Coordinates of C-alpha atoms (C1' of nucleotides) in Angstrom, one line a residue:
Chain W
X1 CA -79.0 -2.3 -74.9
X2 CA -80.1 -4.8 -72.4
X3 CA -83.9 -4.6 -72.9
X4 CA -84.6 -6.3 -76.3
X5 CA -88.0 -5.8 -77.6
X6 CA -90.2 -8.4 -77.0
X7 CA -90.8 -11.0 -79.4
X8 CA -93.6 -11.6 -81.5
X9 CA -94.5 -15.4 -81.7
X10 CA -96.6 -16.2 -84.2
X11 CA -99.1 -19.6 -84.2
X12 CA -98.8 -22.2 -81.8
X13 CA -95.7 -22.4 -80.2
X14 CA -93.5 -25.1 -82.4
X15 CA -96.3 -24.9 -84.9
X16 CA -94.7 -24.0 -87.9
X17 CA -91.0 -25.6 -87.2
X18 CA -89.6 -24.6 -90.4
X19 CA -91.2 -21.4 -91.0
X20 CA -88.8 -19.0 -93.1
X21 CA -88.5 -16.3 -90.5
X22 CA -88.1 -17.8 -86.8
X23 CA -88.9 -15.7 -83.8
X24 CA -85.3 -15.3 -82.2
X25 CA -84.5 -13.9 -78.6
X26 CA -82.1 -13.5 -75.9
X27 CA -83.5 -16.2 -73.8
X28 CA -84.2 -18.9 -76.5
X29 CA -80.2 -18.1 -77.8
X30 CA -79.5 -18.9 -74.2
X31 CA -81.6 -21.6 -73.4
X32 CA -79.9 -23.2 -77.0
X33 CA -76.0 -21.6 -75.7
X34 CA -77.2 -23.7 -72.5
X35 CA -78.1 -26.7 -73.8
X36 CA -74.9 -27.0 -76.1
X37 CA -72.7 -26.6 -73.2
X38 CA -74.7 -29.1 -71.0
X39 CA -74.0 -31.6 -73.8
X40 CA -70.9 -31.3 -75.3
X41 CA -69.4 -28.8 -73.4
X42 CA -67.5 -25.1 -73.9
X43 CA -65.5 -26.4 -76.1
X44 CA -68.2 -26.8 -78.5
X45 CA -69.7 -23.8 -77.9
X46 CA -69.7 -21.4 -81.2
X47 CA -71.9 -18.8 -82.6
X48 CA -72.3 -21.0 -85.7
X49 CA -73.5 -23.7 -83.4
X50 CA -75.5 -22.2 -81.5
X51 CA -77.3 -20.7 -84.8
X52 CA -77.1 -23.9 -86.6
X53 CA -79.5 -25.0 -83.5
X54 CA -81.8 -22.6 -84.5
X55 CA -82.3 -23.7 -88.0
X56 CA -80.5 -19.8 -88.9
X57 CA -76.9 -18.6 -89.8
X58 CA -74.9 -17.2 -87.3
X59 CA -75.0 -13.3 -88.2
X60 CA -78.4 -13.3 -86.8
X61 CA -77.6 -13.9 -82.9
X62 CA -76.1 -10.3 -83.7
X63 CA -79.2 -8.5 -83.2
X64 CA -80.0 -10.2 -79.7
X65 CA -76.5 -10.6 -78.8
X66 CA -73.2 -8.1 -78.3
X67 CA -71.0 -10.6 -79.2
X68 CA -69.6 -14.1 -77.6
X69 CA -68.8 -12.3 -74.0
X70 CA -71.8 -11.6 -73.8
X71 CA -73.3 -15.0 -74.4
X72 CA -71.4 -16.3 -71.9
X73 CA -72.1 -13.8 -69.1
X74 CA -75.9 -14.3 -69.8
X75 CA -75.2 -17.8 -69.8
X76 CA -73.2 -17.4 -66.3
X77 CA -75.9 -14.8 -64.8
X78 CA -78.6 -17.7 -65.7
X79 CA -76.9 -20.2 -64.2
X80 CA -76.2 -17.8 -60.9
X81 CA -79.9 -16.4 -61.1
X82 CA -81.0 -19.8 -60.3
X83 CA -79.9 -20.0 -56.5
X84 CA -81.6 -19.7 -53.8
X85 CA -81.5 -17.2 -51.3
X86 CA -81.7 -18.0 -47.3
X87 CA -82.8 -15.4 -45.0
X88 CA -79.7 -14.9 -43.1
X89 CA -80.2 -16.5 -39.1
X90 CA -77.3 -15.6 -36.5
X91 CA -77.6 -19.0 -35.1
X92 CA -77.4 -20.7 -37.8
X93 CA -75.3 -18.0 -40.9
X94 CA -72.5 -20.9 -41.1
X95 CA -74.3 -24.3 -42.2
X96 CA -76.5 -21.8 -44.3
X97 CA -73.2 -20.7 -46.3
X98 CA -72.3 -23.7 -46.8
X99 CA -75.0 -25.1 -47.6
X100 CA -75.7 -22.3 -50.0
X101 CA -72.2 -22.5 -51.8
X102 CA -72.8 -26.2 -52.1
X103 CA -76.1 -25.1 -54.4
X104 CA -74.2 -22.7 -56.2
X105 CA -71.2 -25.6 -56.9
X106 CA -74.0 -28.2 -58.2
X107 CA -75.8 -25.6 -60.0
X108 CA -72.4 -24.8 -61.9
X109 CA -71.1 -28.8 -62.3
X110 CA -74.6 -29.2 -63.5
X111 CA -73.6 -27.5 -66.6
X112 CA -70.5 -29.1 -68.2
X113 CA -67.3 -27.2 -68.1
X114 CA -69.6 -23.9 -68.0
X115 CA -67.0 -23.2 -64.7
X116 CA -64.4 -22.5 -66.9
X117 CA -66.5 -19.4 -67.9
X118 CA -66.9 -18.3 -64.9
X119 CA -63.0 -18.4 -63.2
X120 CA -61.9 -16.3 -66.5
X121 CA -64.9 -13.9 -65.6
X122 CA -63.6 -12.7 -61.9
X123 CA -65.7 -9.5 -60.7
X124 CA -69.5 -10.4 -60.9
X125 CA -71.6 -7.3 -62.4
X126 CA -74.8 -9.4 -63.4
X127 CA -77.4 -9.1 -61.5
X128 CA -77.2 -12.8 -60.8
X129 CA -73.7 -12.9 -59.9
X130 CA -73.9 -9.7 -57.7
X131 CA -77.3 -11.2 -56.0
X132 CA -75.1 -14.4 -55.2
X133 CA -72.2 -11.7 -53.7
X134 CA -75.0 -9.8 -51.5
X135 CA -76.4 -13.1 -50.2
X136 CA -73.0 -14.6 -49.0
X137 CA -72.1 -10.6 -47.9
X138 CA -75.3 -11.0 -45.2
X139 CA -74.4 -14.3 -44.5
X140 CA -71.2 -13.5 -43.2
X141 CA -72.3 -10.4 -41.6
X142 CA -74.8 -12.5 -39.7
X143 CA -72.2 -14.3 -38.3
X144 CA -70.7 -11.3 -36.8
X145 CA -67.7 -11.1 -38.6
X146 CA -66.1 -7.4 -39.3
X147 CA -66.7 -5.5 -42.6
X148 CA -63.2 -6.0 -44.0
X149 CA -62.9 -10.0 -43.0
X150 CA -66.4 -10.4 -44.8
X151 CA -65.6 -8.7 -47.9
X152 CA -61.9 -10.3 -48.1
X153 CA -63.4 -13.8 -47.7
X154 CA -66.6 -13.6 -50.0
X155 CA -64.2 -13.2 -52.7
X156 CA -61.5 -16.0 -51.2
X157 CA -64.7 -17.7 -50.6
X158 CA -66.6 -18.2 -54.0
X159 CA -63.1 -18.4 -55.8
X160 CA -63.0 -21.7 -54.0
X161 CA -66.5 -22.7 -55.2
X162 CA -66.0 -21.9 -58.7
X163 CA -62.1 -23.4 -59.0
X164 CA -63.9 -26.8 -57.2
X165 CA -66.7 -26.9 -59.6
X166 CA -64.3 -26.5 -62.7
X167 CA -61.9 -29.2 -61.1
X168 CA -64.8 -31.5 -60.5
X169 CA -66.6 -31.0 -64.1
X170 CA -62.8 -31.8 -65.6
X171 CA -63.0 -35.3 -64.7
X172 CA -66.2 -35.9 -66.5
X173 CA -65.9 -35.7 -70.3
X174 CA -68.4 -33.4 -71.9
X175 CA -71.2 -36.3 -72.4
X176 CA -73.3 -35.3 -69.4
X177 CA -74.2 -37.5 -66.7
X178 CA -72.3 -38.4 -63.6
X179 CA -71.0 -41.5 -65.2
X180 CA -69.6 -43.1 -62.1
X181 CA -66.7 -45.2 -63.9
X182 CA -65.7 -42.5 -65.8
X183 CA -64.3 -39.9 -62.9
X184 CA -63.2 -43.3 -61.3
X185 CA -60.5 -43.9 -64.6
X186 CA -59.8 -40.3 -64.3
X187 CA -59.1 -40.4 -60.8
X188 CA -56.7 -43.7 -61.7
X189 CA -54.6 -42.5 -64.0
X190 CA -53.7 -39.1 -62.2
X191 CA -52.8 -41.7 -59.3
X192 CA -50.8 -44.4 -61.4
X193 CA -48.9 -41.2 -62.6
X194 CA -47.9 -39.7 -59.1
X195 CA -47.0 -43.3 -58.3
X196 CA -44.9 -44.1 -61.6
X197 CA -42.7 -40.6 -60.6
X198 CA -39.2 -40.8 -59.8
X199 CA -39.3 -41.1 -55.9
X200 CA -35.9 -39.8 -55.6
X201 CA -37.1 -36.2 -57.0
X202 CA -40.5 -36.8 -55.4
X203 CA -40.5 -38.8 -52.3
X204 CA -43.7 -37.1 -50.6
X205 CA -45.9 -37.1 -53.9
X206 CA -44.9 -41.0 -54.8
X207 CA -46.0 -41.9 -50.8
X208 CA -49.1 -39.7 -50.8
X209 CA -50.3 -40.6 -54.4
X210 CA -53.7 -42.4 -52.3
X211 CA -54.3 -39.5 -50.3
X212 CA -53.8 -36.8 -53.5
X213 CA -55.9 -38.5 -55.4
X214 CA -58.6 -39.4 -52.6
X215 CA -61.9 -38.8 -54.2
X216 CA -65.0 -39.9 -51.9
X217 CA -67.8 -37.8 -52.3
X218 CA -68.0 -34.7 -51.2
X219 CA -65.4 -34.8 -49.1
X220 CA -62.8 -32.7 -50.4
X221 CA -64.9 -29.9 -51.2
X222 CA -66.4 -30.1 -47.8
X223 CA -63.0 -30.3 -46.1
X224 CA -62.2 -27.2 -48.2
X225 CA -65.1 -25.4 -46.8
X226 CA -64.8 -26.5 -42.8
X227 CA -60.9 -25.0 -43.7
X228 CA -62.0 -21.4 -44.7
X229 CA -64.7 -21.2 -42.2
X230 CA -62.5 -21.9 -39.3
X231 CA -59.7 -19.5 -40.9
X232 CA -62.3 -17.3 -41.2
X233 CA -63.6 -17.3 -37.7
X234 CA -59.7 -17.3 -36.7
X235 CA -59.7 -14.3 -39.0
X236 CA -62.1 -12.3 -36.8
X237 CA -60.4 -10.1 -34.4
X238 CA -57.9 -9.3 -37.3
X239 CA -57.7 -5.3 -37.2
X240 CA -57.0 -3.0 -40.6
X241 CA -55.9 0.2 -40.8
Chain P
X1 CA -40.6 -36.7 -76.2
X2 CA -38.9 -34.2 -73.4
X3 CA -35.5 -34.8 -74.9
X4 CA -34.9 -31.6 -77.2
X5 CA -31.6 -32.9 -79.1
X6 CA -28.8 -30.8 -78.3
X7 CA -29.6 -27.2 -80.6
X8 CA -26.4 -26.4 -82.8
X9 CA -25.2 -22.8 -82.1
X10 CA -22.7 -22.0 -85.0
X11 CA -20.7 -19.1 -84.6
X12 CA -20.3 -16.4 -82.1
X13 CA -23.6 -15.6 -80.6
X14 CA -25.8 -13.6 -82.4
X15 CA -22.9 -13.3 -84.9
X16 CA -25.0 -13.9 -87.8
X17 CA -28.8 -12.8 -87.1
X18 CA -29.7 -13.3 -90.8
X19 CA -28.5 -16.3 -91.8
X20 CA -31.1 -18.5 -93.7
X21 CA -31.2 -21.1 -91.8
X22 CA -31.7 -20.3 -87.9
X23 CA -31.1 -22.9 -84.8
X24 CA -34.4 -22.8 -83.2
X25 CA -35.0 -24.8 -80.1
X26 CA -37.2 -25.4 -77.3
X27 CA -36.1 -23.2 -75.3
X28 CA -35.6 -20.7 -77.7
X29 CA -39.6 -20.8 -78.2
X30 CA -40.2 -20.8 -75.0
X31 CA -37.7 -17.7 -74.3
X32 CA -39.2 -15.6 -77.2
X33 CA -43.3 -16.8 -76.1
X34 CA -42.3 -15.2 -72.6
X35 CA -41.3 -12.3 -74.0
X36 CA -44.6 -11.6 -75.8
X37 CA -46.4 -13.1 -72.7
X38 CA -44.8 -10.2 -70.6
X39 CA -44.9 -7.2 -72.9
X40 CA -48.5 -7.6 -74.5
X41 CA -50.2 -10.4 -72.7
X42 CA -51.4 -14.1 -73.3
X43 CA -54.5 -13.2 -76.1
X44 CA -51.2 -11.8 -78.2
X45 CA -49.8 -15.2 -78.6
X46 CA -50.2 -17.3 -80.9
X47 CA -48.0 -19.5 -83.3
X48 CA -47.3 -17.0 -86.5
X49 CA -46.4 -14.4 -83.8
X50 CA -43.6 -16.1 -81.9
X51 CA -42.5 -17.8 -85.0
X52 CA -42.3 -14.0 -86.5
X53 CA -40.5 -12.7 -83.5
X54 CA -37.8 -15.7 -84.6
X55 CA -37.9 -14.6 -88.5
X56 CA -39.3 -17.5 -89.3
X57 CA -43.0 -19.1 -90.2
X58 CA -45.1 -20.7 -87.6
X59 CA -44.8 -24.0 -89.2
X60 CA -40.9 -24.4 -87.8
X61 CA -42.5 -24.0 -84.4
X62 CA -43.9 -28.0 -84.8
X63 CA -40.6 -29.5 -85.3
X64 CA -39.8 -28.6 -81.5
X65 CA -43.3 -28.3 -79.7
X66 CA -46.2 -30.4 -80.1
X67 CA -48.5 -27.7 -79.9
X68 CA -49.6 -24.1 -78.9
X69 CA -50.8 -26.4 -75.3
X70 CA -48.0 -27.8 -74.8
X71 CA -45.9 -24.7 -75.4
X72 CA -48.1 -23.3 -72.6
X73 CA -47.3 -26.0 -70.4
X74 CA -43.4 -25.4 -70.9
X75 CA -44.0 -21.4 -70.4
X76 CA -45.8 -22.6 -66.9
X77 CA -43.3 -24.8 -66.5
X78 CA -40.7 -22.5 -67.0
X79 CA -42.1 -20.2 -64.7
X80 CA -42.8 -22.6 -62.0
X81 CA -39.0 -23.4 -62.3
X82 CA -37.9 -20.3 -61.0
X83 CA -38.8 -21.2 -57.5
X84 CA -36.6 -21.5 -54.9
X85 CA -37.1 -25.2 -52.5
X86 CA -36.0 -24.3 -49.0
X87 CA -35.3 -27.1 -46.7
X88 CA -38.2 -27.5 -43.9
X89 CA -37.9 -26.2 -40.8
X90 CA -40.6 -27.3 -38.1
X91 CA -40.1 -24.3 -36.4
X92 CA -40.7 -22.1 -39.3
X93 CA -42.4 -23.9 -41.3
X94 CA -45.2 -21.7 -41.5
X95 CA -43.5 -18.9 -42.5
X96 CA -41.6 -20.5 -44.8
X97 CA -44.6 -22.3 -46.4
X98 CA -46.0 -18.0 -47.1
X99 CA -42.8 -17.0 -48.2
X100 CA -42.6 -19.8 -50.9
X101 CA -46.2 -18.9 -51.7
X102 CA -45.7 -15.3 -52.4
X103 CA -42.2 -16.3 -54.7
X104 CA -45.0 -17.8 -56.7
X105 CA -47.4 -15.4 -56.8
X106 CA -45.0 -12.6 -57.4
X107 CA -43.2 -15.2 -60.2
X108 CA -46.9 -15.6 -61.8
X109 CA -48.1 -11.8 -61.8
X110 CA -44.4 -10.7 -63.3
X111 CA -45.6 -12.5 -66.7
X112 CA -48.2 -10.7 -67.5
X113 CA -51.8 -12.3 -67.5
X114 CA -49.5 -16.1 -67.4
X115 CA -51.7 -16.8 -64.8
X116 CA -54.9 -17.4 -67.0
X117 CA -52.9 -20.4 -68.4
X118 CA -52.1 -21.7 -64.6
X119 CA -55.8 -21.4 -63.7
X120 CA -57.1 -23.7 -66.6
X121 CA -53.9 -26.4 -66.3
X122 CA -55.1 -27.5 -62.5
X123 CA -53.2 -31.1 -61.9
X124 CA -49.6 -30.4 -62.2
X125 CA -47.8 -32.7 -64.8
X126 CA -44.4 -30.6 -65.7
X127 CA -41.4 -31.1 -63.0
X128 CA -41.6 -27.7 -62.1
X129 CA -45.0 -28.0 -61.2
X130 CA -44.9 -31.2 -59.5
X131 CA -41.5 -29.7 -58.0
X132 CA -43.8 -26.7 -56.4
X133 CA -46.1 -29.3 -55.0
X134 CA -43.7 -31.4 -53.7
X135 CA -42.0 -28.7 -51.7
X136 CA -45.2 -27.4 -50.3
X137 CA -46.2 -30.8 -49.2
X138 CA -42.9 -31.1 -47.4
X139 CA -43.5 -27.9 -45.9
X140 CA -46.7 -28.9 -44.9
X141 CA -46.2 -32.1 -43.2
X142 CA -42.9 -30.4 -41.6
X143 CA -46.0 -28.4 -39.9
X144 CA -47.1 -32.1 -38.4
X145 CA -50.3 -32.6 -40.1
X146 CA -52.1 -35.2 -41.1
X147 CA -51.3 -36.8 -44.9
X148 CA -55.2 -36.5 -46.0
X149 CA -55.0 -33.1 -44.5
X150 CA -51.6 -32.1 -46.3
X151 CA -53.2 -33.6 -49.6
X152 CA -56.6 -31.7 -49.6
X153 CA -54.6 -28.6 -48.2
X154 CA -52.0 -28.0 -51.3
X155 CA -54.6 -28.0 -53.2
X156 CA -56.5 -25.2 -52.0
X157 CA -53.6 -23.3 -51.0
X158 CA -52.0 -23.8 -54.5
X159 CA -55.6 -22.5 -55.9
X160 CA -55.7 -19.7 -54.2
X161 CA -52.1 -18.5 -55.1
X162 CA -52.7 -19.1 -59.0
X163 CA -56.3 -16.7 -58.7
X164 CA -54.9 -14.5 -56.2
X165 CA -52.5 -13.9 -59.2
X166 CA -55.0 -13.9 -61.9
X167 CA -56.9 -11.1 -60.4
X168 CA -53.8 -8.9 -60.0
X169 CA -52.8 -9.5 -63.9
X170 CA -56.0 -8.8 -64.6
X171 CA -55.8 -5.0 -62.8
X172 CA -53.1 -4.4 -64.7
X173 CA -52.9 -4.1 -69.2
X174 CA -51.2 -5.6 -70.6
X175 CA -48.2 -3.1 -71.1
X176 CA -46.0 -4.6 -68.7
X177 CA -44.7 -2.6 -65.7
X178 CA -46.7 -1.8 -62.5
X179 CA -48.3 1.4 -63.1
X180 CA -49.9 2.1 -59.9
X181 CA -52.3 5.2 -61.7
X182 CA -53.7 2.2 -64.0
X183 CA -54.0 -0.5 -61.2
X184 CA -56.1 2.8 -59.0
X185 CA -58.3 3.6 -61.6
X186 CA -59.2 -0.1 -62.6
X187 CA -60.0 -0.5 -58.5
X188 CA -61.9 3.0 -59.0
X189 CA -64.0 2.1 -61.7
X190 CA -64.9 -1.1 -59.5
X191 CA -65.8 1.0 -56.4
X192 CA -67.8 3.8 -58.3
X193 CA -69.9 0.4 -60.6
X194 CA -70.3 -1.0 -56.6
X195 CA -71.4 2.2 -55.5
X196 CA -73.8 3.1 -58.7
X197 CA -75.7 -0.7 -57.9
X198 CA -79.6 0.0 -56.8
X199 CA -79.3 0.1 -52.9
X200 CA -82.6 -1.9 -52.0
X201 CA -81.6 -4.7 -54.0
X202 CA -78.2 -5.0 -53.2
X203 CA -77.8 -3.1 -49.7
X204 CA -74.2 -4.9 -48.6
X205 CA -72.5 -4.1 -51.6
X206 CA -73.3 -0.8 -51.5
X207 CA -72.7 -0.2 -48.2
X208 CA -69.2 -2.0 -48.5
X209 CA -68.1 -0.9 -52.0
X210 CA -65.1 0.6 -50.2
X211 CA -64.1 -2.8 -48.2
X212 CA -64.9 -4.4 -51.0
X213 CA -62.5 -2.6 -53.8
X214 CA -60.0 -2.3 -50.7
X215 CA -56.3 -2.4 -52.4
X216 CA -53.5 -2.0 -49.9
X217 CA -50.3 -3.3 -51.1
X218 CA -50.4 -7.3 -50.6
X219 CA -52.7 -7.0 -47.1
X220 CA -55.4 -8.8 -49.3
X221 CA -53.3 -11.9 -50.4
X222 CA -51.5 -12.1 -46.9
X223 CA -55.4 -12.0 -45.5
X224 CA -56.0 -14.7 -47.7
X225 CA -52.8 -16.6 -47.0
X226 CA -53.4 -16.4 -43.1
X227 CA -56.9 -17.5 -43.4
X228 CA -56.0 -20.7 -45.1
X229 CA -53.3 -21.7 -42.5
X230 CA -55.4 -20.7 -39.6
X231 CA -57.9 -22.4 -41.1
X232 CA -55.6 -25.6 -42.0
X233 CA -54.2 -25.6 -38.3
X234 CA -58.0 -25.8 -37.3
X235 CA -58.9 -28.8 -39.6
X236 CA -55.2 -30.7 -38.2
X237 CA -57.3 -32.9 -35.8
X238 CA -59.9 -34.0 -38.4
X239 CA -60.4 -37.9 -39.0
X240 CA -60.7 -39.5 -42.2
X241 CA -62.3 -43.1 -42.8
Chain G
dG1 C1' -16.9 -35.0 -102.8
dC2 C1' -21.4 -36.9 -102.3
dA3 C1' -25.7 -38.8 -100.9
dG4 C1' -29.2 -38.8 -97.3
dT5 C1' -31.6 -36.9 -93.7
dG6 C1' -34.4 -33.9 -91.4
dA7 C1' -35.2 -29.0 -90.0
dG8 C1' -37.0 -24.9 -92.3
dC9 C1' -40.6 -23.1 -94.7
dG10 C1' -44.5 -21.2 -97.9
dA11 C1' -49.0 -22.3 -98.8
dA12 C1' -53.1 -24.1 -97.7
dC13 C1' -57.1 -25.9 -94.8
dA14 C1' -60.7 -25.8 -91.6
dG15 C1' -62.6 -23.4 -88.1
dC16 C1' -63.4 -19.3 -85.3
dG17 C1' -65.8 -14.4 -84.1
dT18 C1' -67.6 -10.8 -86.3
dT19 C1' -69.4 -7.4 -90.1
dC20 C1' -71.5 -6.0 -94.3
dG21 C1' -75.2 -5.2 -97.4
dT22 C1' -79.3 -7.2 -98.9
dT23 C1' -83.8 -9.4 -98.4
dG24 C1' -88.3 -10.0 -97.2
dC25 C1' -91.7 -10.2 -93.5
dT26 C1' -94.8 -7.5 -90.5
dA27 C1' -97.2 -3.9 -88.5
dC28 C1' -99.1 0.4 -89.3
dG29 C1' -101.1 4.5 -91.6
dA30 C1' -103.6 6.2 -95.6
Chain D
dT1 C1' -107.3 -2.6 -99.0
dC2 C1' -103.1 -1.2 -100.3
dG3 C1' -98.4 0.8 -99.7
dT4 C1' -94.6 1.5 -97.2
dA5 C1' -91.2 2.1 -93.5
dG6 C1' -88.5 -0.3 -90.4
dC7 C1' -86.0 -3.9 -88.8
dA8 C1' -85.0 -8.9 -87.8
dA9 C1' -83.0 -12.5 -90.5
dC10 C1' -79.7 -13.9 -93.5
dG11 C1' -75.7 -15.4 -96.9
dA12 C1' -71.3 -14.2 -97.9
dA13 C1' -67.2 -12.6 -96.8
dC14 C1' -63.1 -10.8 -93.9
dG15 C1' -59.4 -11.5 -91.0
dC16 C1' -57.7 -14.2 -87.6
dT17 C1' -56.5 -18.6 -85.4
dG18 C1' -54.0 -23.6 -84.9
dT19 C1' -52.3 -27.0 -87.6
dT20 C1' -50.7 -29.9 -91.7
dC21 C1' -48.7 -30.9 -96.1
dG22 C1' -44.9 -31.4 -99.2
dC23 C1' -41.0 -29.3 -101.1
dT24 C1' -36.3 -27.4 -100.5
dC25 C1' -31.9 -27.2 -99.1
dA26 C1' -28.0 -26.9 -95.7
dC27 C1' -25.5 -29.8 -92.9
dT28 C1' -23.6 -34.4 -91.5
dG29 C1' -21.3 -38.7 -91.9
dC30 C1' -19.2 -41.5 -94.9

DNA sequence: GCAGTGAGCGAACAGCGTTCGTTGCTACGA
DNA sequence: TCGTAGCAACGAACGCTGTTCGCTCACTGC
């Protein structure tokens, strides 16, 4: 069941922090799932954790909980539920997609590998997930483009997002922050390995190690977004049926 | 170390099934992990099962792979292998650069739910990987593109393929062949949860639950595939630095 | 014919998700 | 004010996973 009754909460809150029976609930098993996965990543992420965070045993998640699927779509649905959501404008429907995927990319590398979760995970059928889907839907349809073009590319479309977000949080071990020298020696070694390849076997990869590897910014992911827009404007007049 | 040493095969082959002491090998492993891959998808493989399928215990396994990851590296690899590399033609290179695209979709989709293993491994590191790459970079500049372009692009494109073939794995169970009835009533179920959705809250997706769930033969990966070339033909004139 | 080497192997370990049966608090009715 | 019903919380356990540890023994080179 999805409602779960509300919980009591007894005292002042964090009053009495080792009082036999805790006050558990879907949102504070969240908020902890969250937490664990912001700081040491997915990998980490276990019911016995996740109780052991709680100061309880892992059985009890059970009652708030179906099971670790679950967990991870509510954690997913949070993480989606917290976008936010332009009123579609003809004139403008393209930098407002953009920049709205951009917000739902930093709101996922925000969160450790959490990504990872969500490529496995590909139809949404939260409410978060499915309000991100009915945003980018008016989006595109603001821009003109036909019904089957716009429901084709949302999904092309947020694939890209999420696949770029678990790329990007895959270079950063699960510490947390953006440690700048760490995605550098990341970057490094993927390019001393294209370099140290036969170049006999791999002539192009060997001569275009610099430009595989290129890592300034934003750029790639923005390059990847100018690409689909303009396929999907050159998409347009495509007829089906 | 890559080098498996040479696997002794005595006697006649399969001549002696029950022998106590069986020649395993690398690609043995790998052989009999595909097999399960195909017939009852990646969650059903694990060590103790492919060492089983062998008539042996899980722990022989070590002797010749690493690990469970690195034995899904060499399935990937194996699979990635199968490609054929056709020589660049600047006339056709577009075409060409597709067809080699849907070779590795359809290679991906025809091993069950393989795909889920592609999706997590992103940088390519096995020579059939890095052969892939390398042939659709060659492809790409045959096209007469700019490098940064070429490097940004087989990314995405190479992304795309992987999910595109995720997806359809996942319409499928695990059973094997392509039951049509199954793959329609997955997409059903998907419309009718679409069409069920509260209407004032998520008007598009109701409205386009049809577009949405629309499943006609490859139209939606071809869609996909055009919109990214279209799309990369548009970004050819794009500076960088 | 014999010693030595290393693959094969059973057993075990630590960790995972999940379930079971019990416990004990809390809110409510008498 | 007391008793009790209900249910969240819980410890322990189950079955599964990947992996490691030594022992065994068949084959190889001398």
């Amino acid at each position: 069941m999805t409602t779960a009754s509300t919980p009591t909460w007894p005292g002042a809150f964090g009053a009495e922090p080792r009082r036999k029976r805790r006050a558990l609930s879907r949102e504070l098993i969240v908020e902890t799932a969250l937490k664990i996965v912001d700081t040491e990543g997915l990998d980490a992420l276990n019911m016995r954790r996740v109780a052991q965070e709680l100061g309880t045993g892992a059985a009890s998640l059970y009652a708030h909980v179906a099971n670790k699927d679950e967990l991870l779509a509510l954690l997913l649905d949070r993480v989606y539920g917290d976008l936010g959501h332009p009123e579609p404008d003809p004139d403008r429907w393209r930098e407002q997609a953009k920049e709205f995927l951009r917000q739902q990319r930093d709101n996922l590398v925000s969160h450790g590998d959490l990504a990872r979760a969500a490529m496995i995970q590909n139809i949404p059928t939260s409410p978060g997930g499915l309000d991100a889907a009915e945003t980018m839907l008016a989006l595109l349809r603001a821009g003109g483009l036909p019904e089957q073009v716009c429901a084709y590319a949302v999904d092309v479309i947020s694939l890209y997002v999420v696949a770029t977000a678990l790329e990007e949080s895959s270079r950063k071990k699960p510490g947390g922050q953006t440690d700048e020298r760490q995605v550098e020696a990341y970057i490094g070694g993927v390019r001393s390995f294209f370099s140290s390849l036969p170049a006999e076997r791999y002539p192009l990869i060997v001569a275009m190690a610099g430009a595989l590897t290129r890592n300034v910014g934003d750029e790639r992911f923005e390059f990847g977004l100018d690409l689909l827009f303009d396929g999907l404007v050159a998409q347009a007049g495509r007829t089906f049926d």
